[in-house]
Tab-separated table of C-alpha atoms and ligand atoms in Angstrom:
chain	number	residue	atom	x	y	z
A	74	MET	CA	0.000	0.000	0.000
A	75	ARG	CA	1.260	3.498	-0.860
A	76	ILE	CA	0.447	5.814	2.045
A	77	LEU	CA	0.682	9.592	1.737
A	78	LEU	CA	1.409	11.045	5.203
A	79	THR	CA	1.539	14.841	5.566
A	80	GLY	CA	2.885	16.943	8.437
A	81	THR	CA	5.639	14.565	9.550
A	82	GLU	CA	7.484	17.496	11.150
A	83	GLY	CA	4.462	17.980	13.420
A	84	GLN	CA	3.326	16.157	16.562
A	85	VAL	CA	0.803	13.679	15.134
A	86	GLY	CA	2.537	13.150	11.788
A	87	GLY	CA	5.847	12.642	13.582
A	88	ALA	CA	4.365	10.037	15.926
A	89	LEU	CA	2.662	8.235	13.032
A	90	LEU	CA	5.618	7.925	10.691
A	91	PRO	CA	7.489	5.084	12.460
A	92	LEU	CA	4.283	3.165	13.194
A	93	LEU	CA	3.075	3.306	9.592
A	94	GLN	CA	6.350	2.205	8.022
A	95	PRO	CA	5.637	-1.564	8.237
A	96	ARG	CA	2.287	-1.006	6.489
A	97	GLY	CA	3.766	-0.167	3.093
A	98	GLU	CA	5.526	2.526	1.157
A	99	ILE	CA	5.269	5.828	2.989
A	100	ILE	CA	5.289	9.028	0.965
A	101	ALA	CA	6.086	11.824	3.403
A	102	PRO	CA	6.710	14.989	1.396
A	103	GLY	CA	8.124	18.013	3.183
A	104	MET	CA	6.735	21.500	2.771
A	105	ALA	CA	9.047	22.230	-0.158
A	106	GLU	CA	7.479	19.391	-2.137
A	107	PHE	CA	3.860	19.558	-0.976
A	108	ASN	CA	3.023	23.018	0.323
A	109	PHE	CA	-0.667	23.534	1.086
A	110	THR	CA	-0.403	27.234	0.276
A	111	ASP	CA	0.514	26.367	-3.323
A	112	LEU	CA	-3.028	25.185	-4.037
A	113	GLY	CA	-2.583	24.957	-7.806
A	114	SER	CA	0.220	22.403	-7.465
A	115	LEU	CA	-1.528	19.959	-5.144
A	116	GLU	CA	-3.524	17.945	-7.646
A	117	ALA	CA	-0.541	17.208	-9.890
A	118	ARG	CA	1.466	16.245	-6.801
A	119	LEU	CA	-1.272	13.859	-5.701
A	120	ASP	CA	-1.305	12.335	-9.194
A	121	SER	CA	2.420	11.723	-9.012
A	122	PHE	CA	2.362	10.351	-5.443
A	123	SER	CA	-0.563	8.106	-6.474
A	124	PRO	CA	-1.386	6.990	-2.906
A	125	ASP	CA	-3.786	4.184	-1.912
A	126	LEU	CA	-4.439	5.924	1.422
A	127	ILE	CA	-4.031	9.543	2.543
A	128	ILE	CA	-3.434	10.502	6.177
A	129	ASN	CA	-3.463	14.270	6.670
A	130	PRO	CA	-2.380	15.619	10.079
A	131	ALA	CA	-0.748	18.732	8.498
A	132	ALA	CA	-2.553	21.889	9.560
A	133	TYR	CA	-2.185	25.519	10.519
A	134	THR	CA	-2.392	25.129	14.318
A	135	ALA	CA	-1.439	28.575	15.709
A	136	VAL	CA	-4.838	29.327	17.263
A	137	ASP	CA	-4.213	32.947	18.292
A	138	ARG	CA	-2.120	33.885	15.266
A	139	ALA	CA	-4.921	32.614	13.000
A	140	GLU	CA	-7.043	35.590	14.091
A	141	ASP	CA	-4.597	37.779	12.097
A	142	GLU	CA	-3.443	35.258	9.470
A	143	THR	CA	-6.974	34.350	8.461
A	144	GLU	CA	-6.257	33.749	4.794
A	145	LEU	CA	-3.333	31.445	5.537
A	146	ALA	CA	-5.355	29.469	8.108
A	147	TYR	CA	-8.174	28.906	5.589
A	148	LEU	CA	-5.734	27.969	2.841
A	149	VAL	CA	-4.044	25.272	4.924
A	150	ASN	CA	-7.023	24.067	6.986
A	151	ALA	CA	-9.865	24.317	4.469
A	152	LYS	CA	-8.857	24.917	0.848
A	153	ALA	CA	-5.994	22.386	0.646
A	154	PRO	CA	-8.004	19.638	2.419
A	155	ALA	CA	-10.819	20.375	-0.070
A	156	VAL	CA	-8.450	19.652	-2.980
A	157	MET	CA	-7.311	16.469	-1.235
A	158	GLY	CA	-10.901	15.464	-0.554
A	159	ARG	CA	-11.907	15.885	-4.204
A	160	TRP	CA	-8.848	13.981	-5.436
A	161	ALA	CA	-9.531	11.175	-2.935
A	162	ALA	CA	-13.197	10.999	-3.975
A	163	ARG	CA	-12.329	10.825	-7.689
A	164	HIS	CA	-9.853	7.986	-7.112
A	165	ARG	CA	-11.850	6.242	-4.346
A	166	VAL	CA	-8.841	6.562	-2.031
A	167	PRO	CA	-9.638	6.681	1.709
A	168	LEU	CA	-8.691	9.980	3.366
A	169	LEU	CA	-8.097	10.245	7.116
A	170	HIS	CA	-8.185	13.888	8.155
A	171	PHE	CA	-7.865	15.515	11.603
A	172	SER	CA	-9.950	18.181	13.230
A	173	THR	CA	-10.474	19.737	16.626
A	174	ASP	CA	-12.661	20.287	19.675
A	175	TYR	CA	-12.443	23.995	18.700
A	176	VAL	CA	-15.201	23.423	16.112
A	177	PHE	CA	-17.604	23.502	19.100
A	178	ASP	CA	-18.676	26.575	21.045
A	179	GLY	CA	-18.009	24.994	24.440
A	180	SER	CA	-21.464	25.539	25.876
A	181	GLY	CA	-22.906	23.204	28.508
A	182	GLU	CA	-21.054	20.473	30.357
A	183	ARG	CA	-22.013	17.416	28.351
A	184	PRO	CA	-19.353	15.693	26.218
A	185	TRP	CA	-19.713	16.676	22.545
A	186	GLY	CA	-20.942	13.920	20.256
A	187	GLU	CA	-19.934	13.629	16.607
A	188	ASP	CA	-23.419	14.683	15.466
A	189	ASP	CA	-23.680	17.772	17.673
A	190	THR	CA	-23.826	21.021	15.748
A	191	PRO	CA	-20.429	22.725	15.486
A	192	ARG	CA	-20.320	26.454	16.198
A	193	PRO	CA	-16.672	27.522	16.243
A	194	LEU	CA	-15.619	30.600	18.212
A	195	SER	CA	-12.303	31.276	16.465
A	196	VAL	CA	-10.817	31.627	12.975
A	197	TYR	CA	-8.848	28.418	13.608
A	198	GLY	CA	-12.048	26.533	14.555
A	199	LYS	CA	-13.935	27.973	11.580
A	200	SER	CA	-11.168	27.083	9.136
A	201	LYS	CA	-10.995	23.515	10.495
A	202	LEU	CA	-14.773	23.170	10.240
A	203	GLU	CA	-14.686	24.353	6.631
A	204	GLY	CA	-12.049	21.675	5.922
A	205	GLU	CA	-14.273	18.988	7.467
A	206	THR	CA	-17.266	20.124	5.432
A	207	ALA	CA	-15.343	20.208	2.147
A	208	ILE	CA	-14.042	16.682	2.656
A	209	ARG	CA	-17.491	15.379	3.540
A	210	GLU	CA	-19.088	17.106	0.553
A	211	ALA	CA	-16.437	15.710	-1.805
A	212	GLY	CA	-18.140	12.387	-1.113
A	213	GLY	CA	-15.143	10.036	-1.104
A	214	PRO	CA	-14.268	7.466	1.557
A	215	HIS	CA	-13.202	9.672	4.462
A	216	LEU	CA	-12.870	9.930	8.210
A	217	VAL	CA	-12.441	13.151	10.183
A	218	ALA	CA	-10.880	12.377	13.574
A	219	ARG	CA	-11.485	15.262	15.981
A	220	THR	CA	-8.918	15.443	18.731
A	221	SER	CA	-7.999	17.942	21.472
A	222	TRP	CA	-5.162	19.526	23.477
A	223	VAL	CA	-2.397	17.593	21.687
A	224	PHE	CA	0.958	17.203	23.420
A	225	ALA	CA	4.201	15.285	22.864
A	226	ALA	CA	7.770	15.239	24.144
A	227	LYS	CA	8.730	17.073	20.937
A	228	GLY	CA	7.117	19.962	19.087
A	229	ALA	CA	5.249	23.052	20.217
A	230	ASN	CA	2.654	22.284	22.858
A	231	PHE	CA	1.285	23.193	26.285
A	232	MET	CA	3.222	20.489	28.167
A	233	LEU	CA	6.587	21.714	26.871
A	234	THR	CA	5.642	25.358	27.512
A	235	MET	CA	4.741	24.528	31.131
A	236	ILE	CA	7.968	22.564	31.611
A	237	ARG	CA	9.936	25.600	30.446
A	238	LEU	CA	7.940	28.052	32.588
A	239	ALA	CA	8.144	25.808	35.673
A	240	SER	CA	11.927	25.819	35.381
A	241	GLU	CA	12.059	29.639	34.979
A	242	ARG	CA	9.395	31.061	37.311
A	243	PRO	CA	8.422	30.645	40.985
A	244	GLU	CA	4.695	30.975	40.251
A	245	LEU	CA	2.430	29.805	37.437
A	246	ARG	CA	-1.140	31.053	36.914
A	247	VAL	CA	-3.136	28.712	34.728
A	248	VAL	CA	-6.693	28.736	33.390
A	249	SER	CA	-8.956	26.410	35.354
A	250	ASP	CA	-12.339	26.962	33.678
A	251	GLN	CA	-11.664	25.313	30.319
A	252	ILE	CA	-12.256	21.575	30.550
A	253	GLY	CA	-11.026	19.017	28.034
A	254	ALA	CA	-8.859	15.989	27.394
A	255	PRO	CA	-5.110	16.451	26.984
A	256	THR	CA	-4.187	13.942	24.284
A	257	SER	CA	-0.744	12.660	23.413
A	258	ALA	CA	0.267	12.446	19.770
A	259	ARG	CA	1.519	8.957	20.606
A	260	SER	CA	-1.997	7.868	21.714
A	261	ILE	CA	-3.503	9.353	18.550
A	262	ALA	CA	-0.959	7.526	16.396
A	263	ALA	CA	-1.644	4.198	18.140
A	264	ALA	CA	-5.390	4.625	17.565
A	265	VAL	CA	-4.855	5.626	13.924
A	266	MET	CA	-3.102	2.314	13.294
A	267	LYS	CA	-6.405	0.621	14.212
A	268	LEU	CA	-8.504	3.111	12.233
A	269	VAL	CA	-6.610	2.175	9.056
A	270	GLU	CA	-6.498	-1.608	9.481
A	271	GLY	CA	-7.102	-3.683	6.352
A	272	ASP	CA	-6.905	-2.893	2.639
A	273	PRO	CA	-8.140	0.421	1.208
A	274	GLY	CA	-11.603	-1.024	0.455
A	275	GLN	CA	-11.973	-2.241	4.039
A	276	ILE	CA	-10.687	1.056	5.421
A	277	GLY	CA	-13.287	2.970	3.381
A	278	GLU	CA	-16.056	0.688	4.648
A	279	ASN	CA	-14.974	1.189	8.249
A	280	PHE	CA	-14.866	4.966	7.769
A	281	ALA	CA	-18.449	4.811	6.441
A	282	LYS	CA	-19.570	2.866	9.546
A	283	ALA	CA	-18.528	5.921	11.586
A	284	ALA	CA	-20.415	8.194	9.162
A	285	GLY	CA	-17.115	9.903	8.364
A	286	VAL	CA	-16.414	11.459	11.765
A	287	VAL	CA	-15.103	10.211	15.090
A	288	HIS	CA	-13.881	11.792	18.310
A	289	LEU	CA	-10.407	10.636	19.309
A	290	THR	CA	-8.844	11.864	22.552
A	291	ASN	CA	-7.243	10.367	25.622
A	292	SER	CA	-9.855	9.394	28.203
A	293	GLY	CA	-10.755	11.487	31.246
A	294	THR	CA	-10.849	15.261	31.417
A	295	THR	CA	-9.215	18.073	33.350
A	296	SER	CA	-8.532	21.799	33.096
A	297	TRP	CA	-5.302	23.394	31.874
A	298	TYR	CA	-4.640	24.058	35.582
A	299	GLY	CA	-5.209	20.380	36.492
A	300	PHE	CA	-2.980	19.344	33.599
A	301	THR	CA	-0.236	21.702	34.838
A	302	LEU	CA	-0.395	20.323	38.400
A	303	LYS	CA	0.200	16.808	37.021
A	304	ILE	CA	3.036	17.989	34.790
A	305	VAL	CA	4.817	19.646	37.737
A	306	GLU	CA	4.177	16.627	39.989
A	307	GLY	CA	5.522	14.282	37.298
A	308	LEU	CA	8.649	16.389	36.790
A	309	ARG	CA	9.357	16.501	40.531
A	310	ALA	CA	8.902	12.722	40.779
A	311	ARG	CA	11.537	12.382	38.043
A	312	GLY	CA	13.993	14.653	39.839
A	313	VAL	CA	13.841	17.473	37.303
A	314	PRO	CA	15.035	20.714	38.976
A	315	LEU	CA	12.234	23.335	38.984
A	316	LYS	CA	11.927	26.927	40.116
A	317	VAL	CA	8.149	26.817	40.547
A	318	SER	CA	6.689	26.623	44.055
A	319	HIS	CA	3.070	27.766	43.411
A	320	VAL	CA	0.606	26.842	40.673
A	321	LEU	CA	-2.505	29.009	40.920
A	322	PRO	CA	-5.855	28.589	39.169
A	323	ILE	CA	-7.176	31.599	37.236
A	324	MET	CA	-10.248	32.239	35.091
A	325	THR	CA	-10.210	32.602	31.307
A	326	ARG	CA	-11.294	36.253	31.724
A	327	ASP	CA	-8.091	36.910	33.694
A	328	TYR	CA	-5.952	35.600	30.829
A	329	PRO	CA	-7.292	37.261	27.677
A	330	THR	CA	-6.152	35.731	24.397
A	331	LYS	CA	-6.742	36.863	20.841
A	332	ALA	CA	-8.846	33.791	19.975
A	333	LEU	CA	-11.845	32.701	22.054
A	334	ARG	CA	-11.623	29.107	23.275
A	335	PRO	CA	-14.426	26.729	24.249
A	336	THR	CA	-15.081	26.294	27.983
A	337	ASN	CA	-16.397	22.767	27.548
A	338	SER	CA	-14.181	20.660	25.270
A	339	ARG	CA	-15.313	17.284	26.650
A	340	MET	CA	-15.531	14.792	23.768
A	341	ASP	CA	-17.739	11.697	23.715
A	342	LEU	CA	-15.643	8.631	22.844
A	343	THR	CA	-18.544	6.162	22.430
A	344	ARG	CA	-18.323	5.961	18.629
A	345	LEU	CA	-14.577	5.310	18.755
A	346	LYS	CA	-15.233	2.308	20.987
A	347	GLN	CA	-18.393	1.032	19.285
A	348	VAL	CA	-17.344	1.304	15.649
A	349	PHE	CA	-13.597	0.727	15.875
A	350	GLY	CA	-13.261	-1.119	19.215
A	351	ILE	CA	-10.705	1.459	20.352
A	352	THR	CA	-10.252	2.565	23.954
A	353	THR	CA	-7.587	5.175	24.558
A	354	PRO	CA	-5.326	5.499	27.622
A	355	SER	CA	-6.192	8.072	30.293
A	356	TRP	CA	-4.591	11.485	29.817
A	357	GLN	CA	-2.689	10.873	33.073
A	358	ASP	CA	-1.103	7.656	31.721
A	359	ALA	CA	-0.355	9.356	28.411
A	360	LEU	CA	1.321	12.205	30.318
A	361	GLU	CA	3.517	9.789	32.312
A	362	THR	CA	4.708	8.203	29.055
A	363	GLU	CA	5.451	11.582	27.502
A	364	LEU	CA	7.283	12.859	30.612
A	365	ASP	CA	9.443	9.705	30.547
A	366	ALA	CA	10.236	10.387	26.896
A	367	PHE	CA	10.995	14.041	27.665
A	368	VAL	CA	13.365	13.223	30.544
A	369	GLN	CA	15.124	10.539	28.517
A	370	GLN	CA	15.536	12.951	25.627
A	371	GLU	CA	16.989	15.656	27.917
A	372	ARG	CA	19.407	13.228	29.550
A	373	ALA	CA	20.546	11.927	26.155
A	374	ALA	CA	21.098	15.510	24.960
A	375	ALA	CA	23.097	16.378	28.093
A	376	SER	CA	25.378	13.315	27.957
B	242	LIG	N1	-2.115	20.784	18.447
B	242	LIG	C1	-3.290	20.678	19.071
B	242	LIG	O1	-3.432	20.972	20.262
B	242	LIG	C2	-4.495	20.170	18.326
B	242	LIG	C3	-5.743	20.127	18.986
B	242	LIG	C4	-6.867	19.651	18.295
B	242	LIG	C5	-6.721	19.224	16.990
B	242	LIG	N2	-5.514	19.298	16.360
B	242	LIG	C6	-5.426	18.866	14.967
B	242	LIG	O2	-4.636	17.691	14.934
B	242	LIG	C7	-3.879	17.645	13.724
B	242	LIG	C8	-2.417	17.442	14.035
B	242	LIG	O3	-1.951	18.541	14.815
B	242	LIG	P1	-0.434	18.640	15.340
B	242	LIG	O4	-0.498	19.100	16.738
B	242	LIG	O5	0.317	17.417	14.967
B	242	LIG	O6	0.065	19.882	14.439
B	242	LIG	P2	1.525	20.520	14.405
B	242	LIG	O7	2.426	19.863	15.379
B	242	LIG	O8	1.341	21.995	14.429
B	242	LIG	O9	2.028	20.090	12.948
B	242	LIG	C9	1.415	20.582	11.802
B	242	LIG	C10	2.180	20.119	10.586
B	242	LIG	O10	1.586	20.756	9.451
B	242	LIG	C11	2.609	21.251	8.638
B	242	LIG	N3	2.170	22.387	7.849
B	242	LIG	C12	1.832	23.626	8.292
B	242	LIG	N4	1.575	24.439	7.248
B	242	LIG	C13	1.746	23.691	6.131
B	242	LIG	C14	1.660	23.960	4.746
B	242	LIG	N5	1.367	25.180	4.287
B	242	LIG	N6	1.894	22.960	3.863
B	242	LIG	C15	2.244	21.730	4.290
B	242	LIG	N7	2.371	21.410	5.587
B	242	LIG	C16	2.131	22.380	6.499
B	242	LIG	C17	3.698	21.670	9.609
B	242	LIG	O11	4.927	21.774	8.933
B	242	LIG	P3	6.143	22.598	9.619
B	242	LIG	O12	6.478	21.894	10.886
B	242	LIG	O13	7.217	22.510	8.596
B	242	LIG	O14	5.597	23.983	9.844
B	242	LIG	C18	3.679	20.499	10.572
B	242	LIG	O15	4.426	19.432	10.068
B	242	LIG	C19	-4.224	18.948	12.988
B	242	LIG	O16	-5.266	18.706	12.076
B	242	LIG	C20	-4.729	19.866	14.073
B	242	LIG	O17	-5.618	20.838	13.563
B	242	LIG	C21	-4.400	19.743	17.010
């Protein structure tokens, strides 16, 4: 099987690459070869890659910056996926795409189901929703996996930011009224390997059983504050020297950001379990694994 995997410099793409390798020939073009902003070139590139399966974690993920770089966010998150969706539909090639809890408005306290109505609050959320819609309307075999709060030992993410801040500052103030599921790229990658089991025909059939959309996060929920407490606790347990002595909860209104974020990002994982038989690790277990990887990486770099 020829598998086109985008975004391998990113968290999810990077975690997927080694796992996918035994499944066939992996085509993992860098930005120079397959740049989503060069819309006109994408179709010819897809023709030449000629994949049997497309996995597309590449995205514009700078949530606050997207409020200013609107055009770029839409190009990468909506227009390029639309081209991919149409190409995949024409060639009957299954397309696994990723989306976000930020397509929801965060109202209520109930976990969001796949069929709940999205109402994004930010440019990033709107651009991701437009990407989802375009892929669905293209009508090919597709699955949109919506995930949340992605972290990994490498890359740009909340866990690494907190590790840096905890080593620089005596006090951290962290938002405690946004609730969601921190999700490791490693957990997403492990689940994806099950989502794409079988030959392309089988994969397409399985995607259809989920009606083209599934929620995929680690299990359990917390706030950014709760996540930070666990990060600091985990670092201390591993003997990492820290400056921080106080972690304080604050409200979203006390930490204004350019983009609005949903208060309730809880995601219902029932479909993931029922259709694909997948249960994901708790966010706490996923964090332990990632902290181990981080510490190992730091020690290797220092020696
Ligand atoms: N990060 C989160 O917290 C989060 C939460 C919910 C959902 N998601 C979704 O999950 C998926 C994976 O996210 P992630 O955290 O792995 O993202 P990430 O770490 O930001 O990686 C994104 C990847 O996309 C590539 N990319 C950006 N612009 C591109 C362009 N114009 N052309 C080609 N490639 C481009 C980046 O390349 P460079 O590295 O070279 O820039 C990078 O490899 C995305 O669909 C994202 O929307 C993420």
